Coordinates of C-alpha atoms in Angstrom, one line a residue:
Chain A
M218 CA 6.4 -20.3 -5.1
S219 CA 8.8 -20.8 -8.0
E220 CA 7.9 -22.6 -11.1
R221 CA 9.8 -25.8 -11.9
T222 CA 9.1 -25.8 -15.6
N223 CA 9.4 -23.2 -18.3
R224 CA 6.1 -21.7 -19.4
G225 CA 6.3 -20.4 -22.9
Q226 CA 3.9 -17.5 -22.8
R227 CA 5.3 -15.6 -19.9
F228 CA 8.6 -13.9 -19.0
D229 CA 10.7 -15.3 -16.2
R230 CA 13.9 -13.8 -15.0
L231 CA 17.1 -15.8 -15.5
P232 CA 18.6 -17.1 -12.3
A233 CA 21.9 -15.4 -11.3
T234 CA 23.9 -18.6 -11.4
P235 CA 23.5 -22.2 -12.4
A236 CA 23.3 -23.1 -8.6
E237 CA 20.2 -21.0 -8.3
R238 CA 18.5 -22.6 -11.3
T239 CA 15.0 -24.1 -10.5
V240 CA 13.7 -24.5 -14.0
A241 CA 15.4 -27.3 -15.9
G242 CA 17.3 -26.2 -19.0
R243 CA 17.0 -22.5 -18.3
A244 CA 20.2 -20.5 -18.9
S245 CA 21.6 -18.5 -16.0
R246 CA 22.8 -14.9 -16.1
R247 CA 26.3 -16.1 -15.3
E248 CA 26.3 -18.5 -18.3
V249 CA 24.9 -15.8 -20.6
L250 CA 27.6 -13.3 -19.6
D251 CA 30.3 -15.9 -19.9
W252 CA 29.1 -17.0 -23.3
W253 CA 29.3 -13.4 -24.8
D254 CA 32.7 -13.0 -23.2
E255 CA 34.1 -16.3 -24.4
R256 CA 32.5 -16.4 -27.8
F257 CA 32.9 -12.7 -28.8
G258 CA 35.2 -11.1 -26.3
I259 CA 32.4 -8.8 -25.1
P260 CA 33.0 -8.2 -21.4
P261 CA 30.3 -8.8 -18.8
V262 CA 30.5 -5.1 -17.8
T263 CA 28.7 -4.3 -21.1
F264 CA 25.6 -5.9 -19.7
E265 CA 25.7 -4.4 -16.2
G266 CA 22.3 -2.9 -15.4
Y267 CA 20.5 -5.1 -17.9
T268 CA 18.3 -8.0 -16.8
F269 CA 17.7 -11.2 -18.7
W270 CA 14.4 -13.0 -19.1
E271 CA 13.2 -16.2 -20.8
K272 CA 10.0 -16.3 -22.8
G273 CA 9.3 -19.1 -25.2
A274 CA 11.5 -22.1 -25.3
G275 CA 15.0 -20.8 -24.9
K276 CA 14.4 -17.3 -26.2
V277 CA 16.3 -14.9 -23.9
W278 CA 15.3 -11.2 -23.8
I279 CA 17.4 -8.2 -22.6
F280 CA 15.8 -5.5 -20.6
N281 CA 17.0 -2.2 -19.2
G282 CA 13.9 -1.0 -17.3
E283 CA 12.0 -1.8 -14.1
A284 CA 9.7 -4.8 -14.1
A285 CA 8.2 -6.3 -11.0
D286 CA 5.8 -8.8 -12.4
P287 CA 6.3 -9.1 -16.1
T288 CA 4.1 -12.2 -16.3
S289 CA 1.3 -10.4 -18.0
V290 CA 3.0 -8.1 -20.4
E291 CA 3.6 -8.6 -24.1
A292 CA 7.3 -7.8 -24.2
I293 CA 10.1 -6.4 -22.2
G294 CA 13.2 -5.1 -23.9
M295 CA 14.3 -6.9 -27.0
T296 CA 15.2 -10.5 -28.0
F297 CA 18.8 -11.2 -27.3
L298 CA 19.9 -14.8 -27.5
R299 CA 18.5 -18.3 -28.4
T300 CA 19.4 -20.9 -25.8
R301 CA 18.2 -24.5 -25.1
Q302 CA 20.1 -25.7 -28.2
E303 CA 23.6 -27.0 -28.7
H304 CA 25.0 -23.8 -30.2
W305 CA 23.5 -20.6 -28.8
K306 CA 22.6 -17.9 -31.3
P307 CA 22.5 -14.2 -30.8
T308 CA 19.6 -12.4 -32.5
M309 CA 20.5 -10.2 -35.5
R310 CA 19.4 -7.1 -33.6
A311 CA 21.3 -8.0 -30.5
A312 CA 24.4 -8.5 -32.6
Q313 CA 23.9 -5.1 -34.2
R314 CA 23.3 -3.4 -31.0
F315 CA 26.0 -5.0 -28.8
G316 CA 28.3 -6.6 -31.4
R317 CA 30.4 -3.6 -32.2
T318 CA 32.8 -4.2 -29.3
A319 CA 33.3 -7.9 -30.2
T320 CA 36.9 -8.9 -30.6
R321 CA 36.6 -12.7 -31.3
N322 CA 34.7 -14.6 -33.9
V323 CA 34.0 -11.4 -35.9
I324 CA 34.2 -11.6 -39.7
E325 CA 34.6 -8.4 -41.7
L326 CA 33.0 -8.4 -45.1
D327 CA 34.0 -6.3 -48.1
P328 CA 31.3 -4.1 -49.8
E329 CA 30.1 -6.8 -52.2
Q330 CA 30.0 -9.5 -49.6
A331 CA 28.1 -7.2 -47.2
A332 CA 25.4 -6.5 -49.8
R333 CA 25.0 -10.3 -50.4
F334 CA 24.8 -10.9 -46.7
A335 CA 22.1 -8.2 -46.2
A336 CA 20.1 -9.8 -49.1
G337 CA 20.1 -13.1 -47.2
E338 CA 22.5 -14.9 -49.5
D339 CA 24.9 -17.6 -48.4
Q340 CA 28.4 -17.2 -49.8
S341 CA 31.7 -19.1 -49.9
M342 CA 34.3 -17.7 -47.5
P343 CA 37.5 -19.7 -48.2
G344 CA 39.7 -17.2 -46.4
W345 CA 38.2 -17.6 -42.9
D346 CA 40.4 -19.7 -40.6
G347 CA 38.6 -18.9 -37.3
D348 CA 35.9 -20.9 -35.5
W349 CA 32.9 -22.5 -37.1
G350 CA 29.5 -21.6 -35.8
Y351 CA 27.8 -18.2 -35.2
L352 CA 29.9 -15.2 -36.0
I353 CA 29.3 -11.5 -35.7
V354 CA 29.4 -10.1 -39.2
T355 CA 30.6 -6.5 -39.8
H356 CA 31.4 -4.1 -42.6
K357 CA 32.9 -0.7 -42.8
L358 CA 30.3 2.1 -42.9
A359 CA 30.8 5.8 -42.4
G360 CA 34.4 5.4 -41.2
E361 CA 33.9 2.6 -38.7
Q362 CA 33.0 -1.1 -38.5
A363 CA 29.3 -1.6 -38.1
S364 CA 27.7 -4.9 -37.1
L365 CA 25.4 -6.4 -39.8
G366 CA 24.2 -9.2 -37.5
V367 CA 24.9 -12.9 -37.2
G368 CA 26.2 -15.3 -39.8
L369 CA 26.7 -19.1 -39.5
Y370 CA 30.0 -20.3 -40.8
L371 CA 30.2 -24.0 -41.8
H372 CA 32.3 -25.9 -44.4
G373 CA 33.9 -22.8 -46.0
E374 CA 30.5 -21.0 -46.4
L375 CA 29.0 -18.0 -44.5
R376 CA 25.3 -18.4 -44.3
S377 CA 23.3 -15.3 -43.8
V378 CA 20.7 -15.8 -41.1
V379 CA 19.2 -12.4 -41.5
P380 CA 15.4 -12.9 -40.9
K381 CA 13.4 -12.7 -44.1
G382 CA 11.6 -9.5 -43.0
S383 CA 14.8 -7.7 -42.5
R384 CA 16.6 -8.6 -45.7
E385 CA 17.2 -5.8 -48.2
D386 CA 18.8 -5.5 -51.7
L387 CA 21.2 -2.7 -50.9
A388 CA 23.9 -0.8 -52.9
V389 CA 27.4 -2.1 -53.0
I390 CA 29.4 0.7 -51.4
D391 CA 32.1 2.0 -53.7
R392 CA 35.4 2.1 -51.9
D393 CA 37.5 3.2 -54.9
Chain B
M204 CA -18.3 17.1 -48.8
N205 CA -14.6 17.4 -48.1
P206 CA -14.4 17.6 -44.3
L207 CA -11.4 20.0 -44.5
E208 CA -13.9 22.7 -45.6
R209 CA -15.3 23.0 -42.2
Y210 CA -11.9 24.3 -41.0
A211 CA -11.7 27.2 -43.5
P212 CA -12.9 29.7 -40.8
L213 CA -10.1 28.6 -38.5
V214 CA -7.1 29.0 -40.9
D215 CA -5.4 32.2 -42.0
D216 CA -5.3 31.3 -45.7
P217 CA -7.9 28.7 -46.6
E218 CA -6.7 28.4 -50.2
A219 CA -3.1 27.7 -49.2
F220 CA -4.4 25.2 -46.6
F221 CA -6.4 23.3 -49.2
T222 CA -3.6 23.3 -51.7
A223 CA -1.1 22.1 -49.2
C224 CA -3.5 19.3 -48.1
D225 CA -3.5 18.1 -51.7
R226 CA 0.2 17.7 -52.1
S227 CA 1.9 14.5 -51.2
L228 CA 4.6 14.5 -48.4
P229 CA 8.3 13.7 -48.9
S230 CA 9.8 10.7 -47.2
V231 CA 11.5 11.6 -43.9
V232 CA 13.6 9.5 -41.6
R233 CA 14.5 10.2 -37.9
V234 CA 18.0 9.3 -36.7
N235 CA 17.9 6.6 -33.9
T236 CA 20.2 8.4 -31.5
A237 CA 19.9 5.4 -29.2
V238 CA 22.6 3.8 -31.4
T239 CA 24.1 6.4 -33.6
T240 CA 24.4 10.1 -34.6
A241 CA 23.0 12.2 -37.4
E242 CA 26.6 12.8 -38.6
R243 CA 27.2 9.1 -39.1
V244 CA 23.9 8.6 -40.8
A245 CA 24.7 11.5 -43.2
A246 CA 28.2 10.0 -43.8
A247 CA 26.7 6.6 -44.6
F248 CA 24.1 8.2 -47.0
D249 CA 27.1 10.0 -48.7
E250 CA 29.0 6.7 -49.1
E251 CA 26.0 4.9 -50.5
G252 CA 24.9 7.7 -52.8
V253 CA 21.5 8.2 -51.1
R254 CA 20.3 11.8 -51.6
Y255 CA 19.1 13.5 -48.5
E256 CA 18.2 17.0 -47.2
P257 CA 18.3 18.3 -43.7
V258 CA 15.1 19.4 -42.1
G259 CA 16.0 22.9 -40.9
W260 CA 14.2 22.8 -37.5
H261 CA 15.6 19.5 -36.3
D262 CA 19.1 18.0 -36.5
G263 CA 17.9 14.4 -36.3
L264 CA 15.6 14.4 -39.4
F265 CA 16.5 13.9 -43.0
R266 CA 14.2 14.2 -46.1
L267 CA 14.9 11.6 -48.7
P268 CA 13.7 13.1 -52.0
D269 CA 14.0 9.8 -53.9
G270 CA 11.8 8.0 -51.3
H271 CA 12.4 4.4 -50.2
P272 CA 13.3 5.2 -46.5
G273 CA 13.7 1.5 -45.9
R274 CA 16.1 0.7 -48.7
N275 CA 19.5 1.9 -47.5
W276 CA 22.3 0.8 -45.2
P277 CA 21.4 3.1 -42.2
H278 CA 18.0 1.6 -42.2
F279 CA 19.4 -2.0 -42.3
H280 CA 21.5 -1.2 -39.2
G281 CA 18.5 0.3 -37.3
W282 CA 20.1 3.7 -37.4
T283 CA 17.0 5.4 -38.9
H284 CA 13.2 5.2 -38.7
G285 CA 10.8 6.4 -41.3
Q286 CA 8.6 9.0 -39.5
E287 CA 6.6 12.0 -40.7
E288 CA 8.2 15.3 -39.5
V289 CA 5.3 16.5 -37.4
S290 CA 5.1 13.2 -35.7
I291 CA 8.2 14.0 -33.7
L292 CA 6.6 17.0 -32.1
P293 CA 4.8 15.3 -29.2
G294 CA 8.0 13.6 -28.2
L295 CA 9.8 16.9 -28.2
A296 CA 7.0 18.5 -26.0
L297 CA 7.2 15.5 -23.6
D298 CA 11.0 16.1 -23.2
P299 CA 11.6 12.7 -21.5
Q300 CA 14.8 12.3 -19.5
P301 CA 17.1 9.2 -18.9
G302 CA 15.7 7.3 -15.9
D303 CA 12.1 8.5 -16.3
R304 CA 9.1 6.3 -16.1
V305 CA 7.0 7.1 -19.2
W306 CA 3.6 5.9 -20.3
D307 CA 2.9 5.8 -24.0
A308 CA -0.9 5.2 -24.0
C309 CA -1.5 4.5 -27.7
A310 CA 1.9 3.4 -28.8
A311 CA 1.6 1.3 -32.0
P312 CA 3.4 1.3 -34.4
G313 CA 6.0 2.7 -32.1
S314 CA 7.5 5.8 -33.9
K315 CA 7.1 8.0 -30.9
T316 CA 7.9 5.2 -28.5
T317 CA 11.3 4.6 -30.0
Q318 CA 11.9 8.4 -30.3
I319 CA 11.1 8.7 -26.6
A320 CA 13.4 5.8 -25.7
A321 CA 16.2 7.4 -27.7
A322 CA 15.7 10.7 -25.9
M323 CA 16.0 8.7 -22.6
D324 CA 19.3 7.2 -23.9
D325 CA 17.5 3.9 -23.6
E326 CA 17.5 4.3 -19.7
G327 CA 14.5 4.3 -17.4
T328 CA 11.3 2.6 -18.4
I329 CA 8.9 3.4 -21.2
V330 CA 5.6 1.5 -21.0
A331 CA 4.3 1.2 -24.5
N332 CA 0.6 0.2 -24.5
D333 CA -1.8 -0.3 -27.3
A334 CA -5.4 -1.7 -27.2
N335 CA -5.0 -3.3 -30.6
L336 CA -3.2 -6.6 -30.4
G337 CA -2.7 -6.7 -34.1
R338 CA -0.9 -3.4 -34.2
L339 CA 1.5 -4.5 -31.4
S340 CA 3.5 -6.6 -33.8
A341 CA 4.4 -3.5 -35.7
L342 CA 5.4 -1.8 -32.4
R343 CA 7.5 -4.9 -31.5
H344 CA 9.1 -5.0 -34.9
N345 CA 10.2 -1.3 -34.6
T346 CA 11.5 -1.5 -31.0
E347 CA 13.5 -4.6 -31.9
R348 CA 14.8 -3.2 -35.2
L349 CA 16.0 0.0 -33.4
G350 CA 17.6 -1.9 -30.6
I351 CA 15.5 -0.4 -27.8
T352 CA 15.8 -2.3 -24.5
N353 CA 13.9 -0.1 -22.0
V354 CA 10.4 -0.7 -23.3
V355 CA 7.7 -2.7 -21.6
V356 CA 4.9 -3.6 -24.1
T357 CA 1.3 -4.0 -22.8
N358 CA -2.0 -4.7 -24.4
Q359 CA -4.8 -3.0 -22.4
D360 CA -7.6 -0.5 -22.9
A361 CA -5.8 2.7 -22.0
R362 CA -9.0 4.2 -20.5
N363 CA -8.9 1.9 -17.5
Y364 CA -5.2 1.0 -17.6
S365 CA -3.9 -1.1 -14.7
T366 CA -0.3 -0.6 -13.5
K367 CA -0.5 -4.0 -11.7
P368 CA 2.1 -5.7 -14.0
L369 CA 4.5 -2.9 -13.5
A370 CA 7.1 -2.1 -10.8
F371 CA 5.5 1.2 -10.0
D372 CA 2.1 2.8 -10.1
E373 CA 2.7 6.3 -11.3
F374 CA 4.6 7.9 -14.2
D375 CA 6.9 10.9 -14.5
R376 CA 5.5 11.6 -18.0
A377 CA 2.7 10.3 -20.2
L378 CA 2.0 10.7 -23.9
V379 CA -1.5 10.3 -25.3
D380 CA -1.1 10.3 -29.0
A381 CA -4.7 9.5 -29.4
P382 CA -6.6 7.5 -32.0
C383 CA -8.4 10.1 -34.1
S384 CA -10.0 10.9 -37.4
C385 CA -6.5 11.5 -38.9
E386 CA -7.5 14.3 -41.2
G387 CA -4.0 15.7 -40.8
T388 CA -2.5 12.6 -42.5
C389 CA -4.5 13.3 -45.7
R390 CA -1.2 14.2 -47.5
K391 CA 0.0 10.6 -47.3
N392 CA -3.4 8.9 -47.1
P393 CA -6.2 10.8 -48.9
D394 CA -8.7 8.0 -48.1
V395 CA -9.1 9.4 -44.6
L396 CA -11.1 12.2 -46.0
D397 CA -13.5 9.9 -47.9
E398 CA -14.1 7.8 -44.8
W399 CA -14.7 10.8 -42.5
T400 CA -17.9 11.1 -40.6
L401 CA -19.0 13.3 -37.8
E402 CA -20.3 10.3 -35.9
H403 CA -16.8 8.9 -35.9
V404 CA -15.4 12.1 -34.7
E405 CA -17.9 12.2 -31.8
A406 CA -17.3 8.5 -30.9
V407 CA -13.5 8.8 -30.9
A408 CA -13.7 12.0 -28.8
G409 CA -15.2 10.0 -26.0
I410 CA -12.3 7.5 -26.2
Q411 CA -9.8 10.4 -26.2
K412 CA -11.3 11.9 -23.1
G413 CA -11.2 8.6 -21.3
I414 CA -7.5 8.0 -22.2
L415 CA -6.3 11.5 -21.4
T416 CA -8.2 11.4 -18.0
R417 CA -6.5 8.1 -17.2
A418 CA -3.1 9.5 -18.2
V419 CA -3.4 12.5 -15.9
R420 CA -4.5 10.3 -13.0
M421 CA -1.5 8.0 -13.5
T422 CA 1.1 10.8 -13.7
K423 CA 2.7 12.0 -10.5
P424 CA 2.0 15.5 -9.2
G425 CA 4.1 18.0 -11.1
G426 CA 4.5 15.5 -14.0
T427 CA 3.9 16.2 -17.7
V428 CA 1.2 14.8 -19.9
V429 CA 1.3 15.5 -23.7
Y430 CA -1.9 15.1 -25.7
S431 CA -1.6 15.0 -29.5
T432 CA -3.7 14.0 -32.5
C433 CA -3.3 14.3 -36.3
T434 CA -6.7 15.9 -36.7
F435 CA -7.9 19.5 -37.1
A436 CA -11.3 18.7 -35.4
P437 CA -11.8 20.9 -32.3
E438 CA -14.2 18.1 -31.0
E439 CA -11.1 15.9 -30.8
N440 CA -8.6 18.5 -29.6
E441 CA -9.6 21.6 -27.6
A442 CA -13.0 20.0 -26.5
V443 CA -11.1 17.0 -25.1
L444 CA -8.7 19.3 -23.1
D445 CA -11.7 21.3 -21.9
H446 CA -13.4 18.1 -20.6
V447 CA -10.2 16.8 -18.9
L448 CA -9.5 20.2 -17.2
D449 CA -13.0 19.8 -15.6
Q450 CA -12.4 16.2 -14.6
V451 CA -8.9 16.0 -13.1
D452 CA -6.4 18.3 -11.4
C453 CA -4.2 19.6 -14.2
E454 CA -3.4 22.7 -16.2
I455 CA -2.3 23.4 -19.7
V456 CA 1.1 24.9 -19.9
P457 CA 3.0 26.5 -22.9
C458 CA 4.2 24.1 -25.5
D459 CA 7.3 25.4 -27.3
L460 CA 7.6 23.7 -30.7
P461 CA 10.3 24.4 -33.2
V462 CA 7.8 24.9 -36.1
K463 CA 5.2 27.5 -36.9
A464 CA 2.1 26.8 -35.0
V465 CA -1.0 28.7 -34.0
P466 CA -3.0 28.7 -30.7
G467 CA -5.8 26.3 -29.9
V468 CA -9.3 27.6 -30.6
T469 CA -11.6 28.6 -27.7
E470 CA -14.9 28.5 -29.7
W471 CA -16.3 26.0 -32.2
D472 CA -19.7 25.1 -33.4
G473 CA -21.5 27.0 -30.7
E474 CA -19.3 25.6 -27.9
T475 CA -16.8 27.6 -25.9
Y476 CA -13.8 26.1 -24.2
D477 CA -11.5 27.0 -21.2
P478 CA -9.4 30.0 -22.3
S479 CA -6.2 28.0 -21.5
V480 CA -6.7 25.8 -24.5
E481 CA -5.1 28.6 -26.4
L482 CA -1.8 27.3 -25.0
A483 CA -2.2 24.2 -27.2
R484 CA -0.7 24.3 -30.6
R485 CA -2.3 23.6 -34.0
I486 CA 0.1 22.8 -36.9
Y487 CA -1.4 23.4 -40.3
P488 CA 0.1 21.8 -43.5
H489 CA 0.6 25.1 -45.3
H490 CA 2.7 26.7 -42.5
N491 CA 5.6 24.3 -42.5
D492 CA 4.8 22.0 -45.5
T493 CA 4.1 19.1 -43.2
G494 CA 1.1 17.0 -42.2
G495 CA -1.5 18.5 -39.9
F496 CA -1.1 18.1 -36.1
F497 CA -2.3 19.1 -32.7
C498 CA -0.3 19.1 -29.5
A499 CA -0.9 20.2 -26.0
K500 CA 1.2 19.9 -22.9
L501 CA -0.4 19.5 -19.5
R502 CA 1.1 19.7 -16.0
V503 CA -0.4 17.6 -13.3
D504 CA -1.3 19.7 -10.3
D505 CA 0.9 19.3 -7.2
G506 CA -0.9 21.8 -5.0
E507 CA 1.7 24.5 -5.5
V508 CA 0.9 27.7 -7.3
G509 CA 3.1 29.2 -10.0
T510 CA 5.8 26.5 -10.1

């Protein structure tokens, strides 16, 4: 018997497509894959082999193992994406883990900006002429771009949405 | 009385042992190879001006002489995890492979879970269990921070663990990094010596026996179970192995570790243990300038001899 409503305390697998949806408001796998592709240019093949699950209102988890009945476990995989809101939001850790291949809506920060972002500070970003909303934020580290997580760009300002427990006052890397 | 004194007859150089136990330990980080490489972490430390030293016996560990393992860019990115050197040994002994089904019986706070996941290239399934719900939040924080996607977290008493929520009912490998009297962590937490009692040692040994027995029973024939503690107490180490060898079909096999280690003891406090407990390994603080540790590798019997 399939449940018709979302139950916050258990994991339920996302339906493959919107047509197979039985729980109102639940994102489908197809929509999740399309969203990462359209928003960040991260192709669906990236997530082949992973399964997606909802626990809590709109919180989508990504899992790479075997789970038959994950209704009585504490966690599977890692949190990935917040749905059931107008603008979906990747988690910081998902953006770090999967964001490095993003080609759209990626904002690269200089060393000072990166340090402000990691500390959780909002900052003015007048040069950005891309989309508003959630962006993948990167900086150069050890020769390559590394994803710092997710920022929210609105009205010329990049808001750091690094969770409080993950913020750090870090050194400004000297590029001279 | 300092409980460490009871181990003087077991060690080669008691003075060196006591002196080492009094020194504090350096900060060490393990590279999270699920998402990056040791070379890139080293390059990032160089750019940032963080001092680091390699740990000779393992490429994926760095000592940070200035401390603060959580205050640098690699940590922010989930590229490193603060973990004591000896604590990576059971994961090395377990030798998990991509695609395996692995049980981590006493997983919180997740240092070994995330090390195992990285060794599996984040492929397969690691079931990270802990009986203490409060400690699971630290485990969750660490798996999330390190970007680990192949972990299932459960909250059960490991002694009568049920595989009912899982997609399978036996494991390829299991790690029992058991709750213990933690004497070997005295270099970072000297309080463990003040709080030590023989009653606690005896009580926790009962729990250890129950968990290790369950681990052997849930591991497939021919599979590997690693038992580890951070105590020197034979009651919690060799005596537990001796008990489990009697209860379930398994054998102790050699455990190759990349550090100086000495064989398990076959006699203690009037008790004698199965001679094969000598294949277990004791790691003393004065031998490698680390914390103290105990590690044994077991093979679950599959009815074949000499394989």
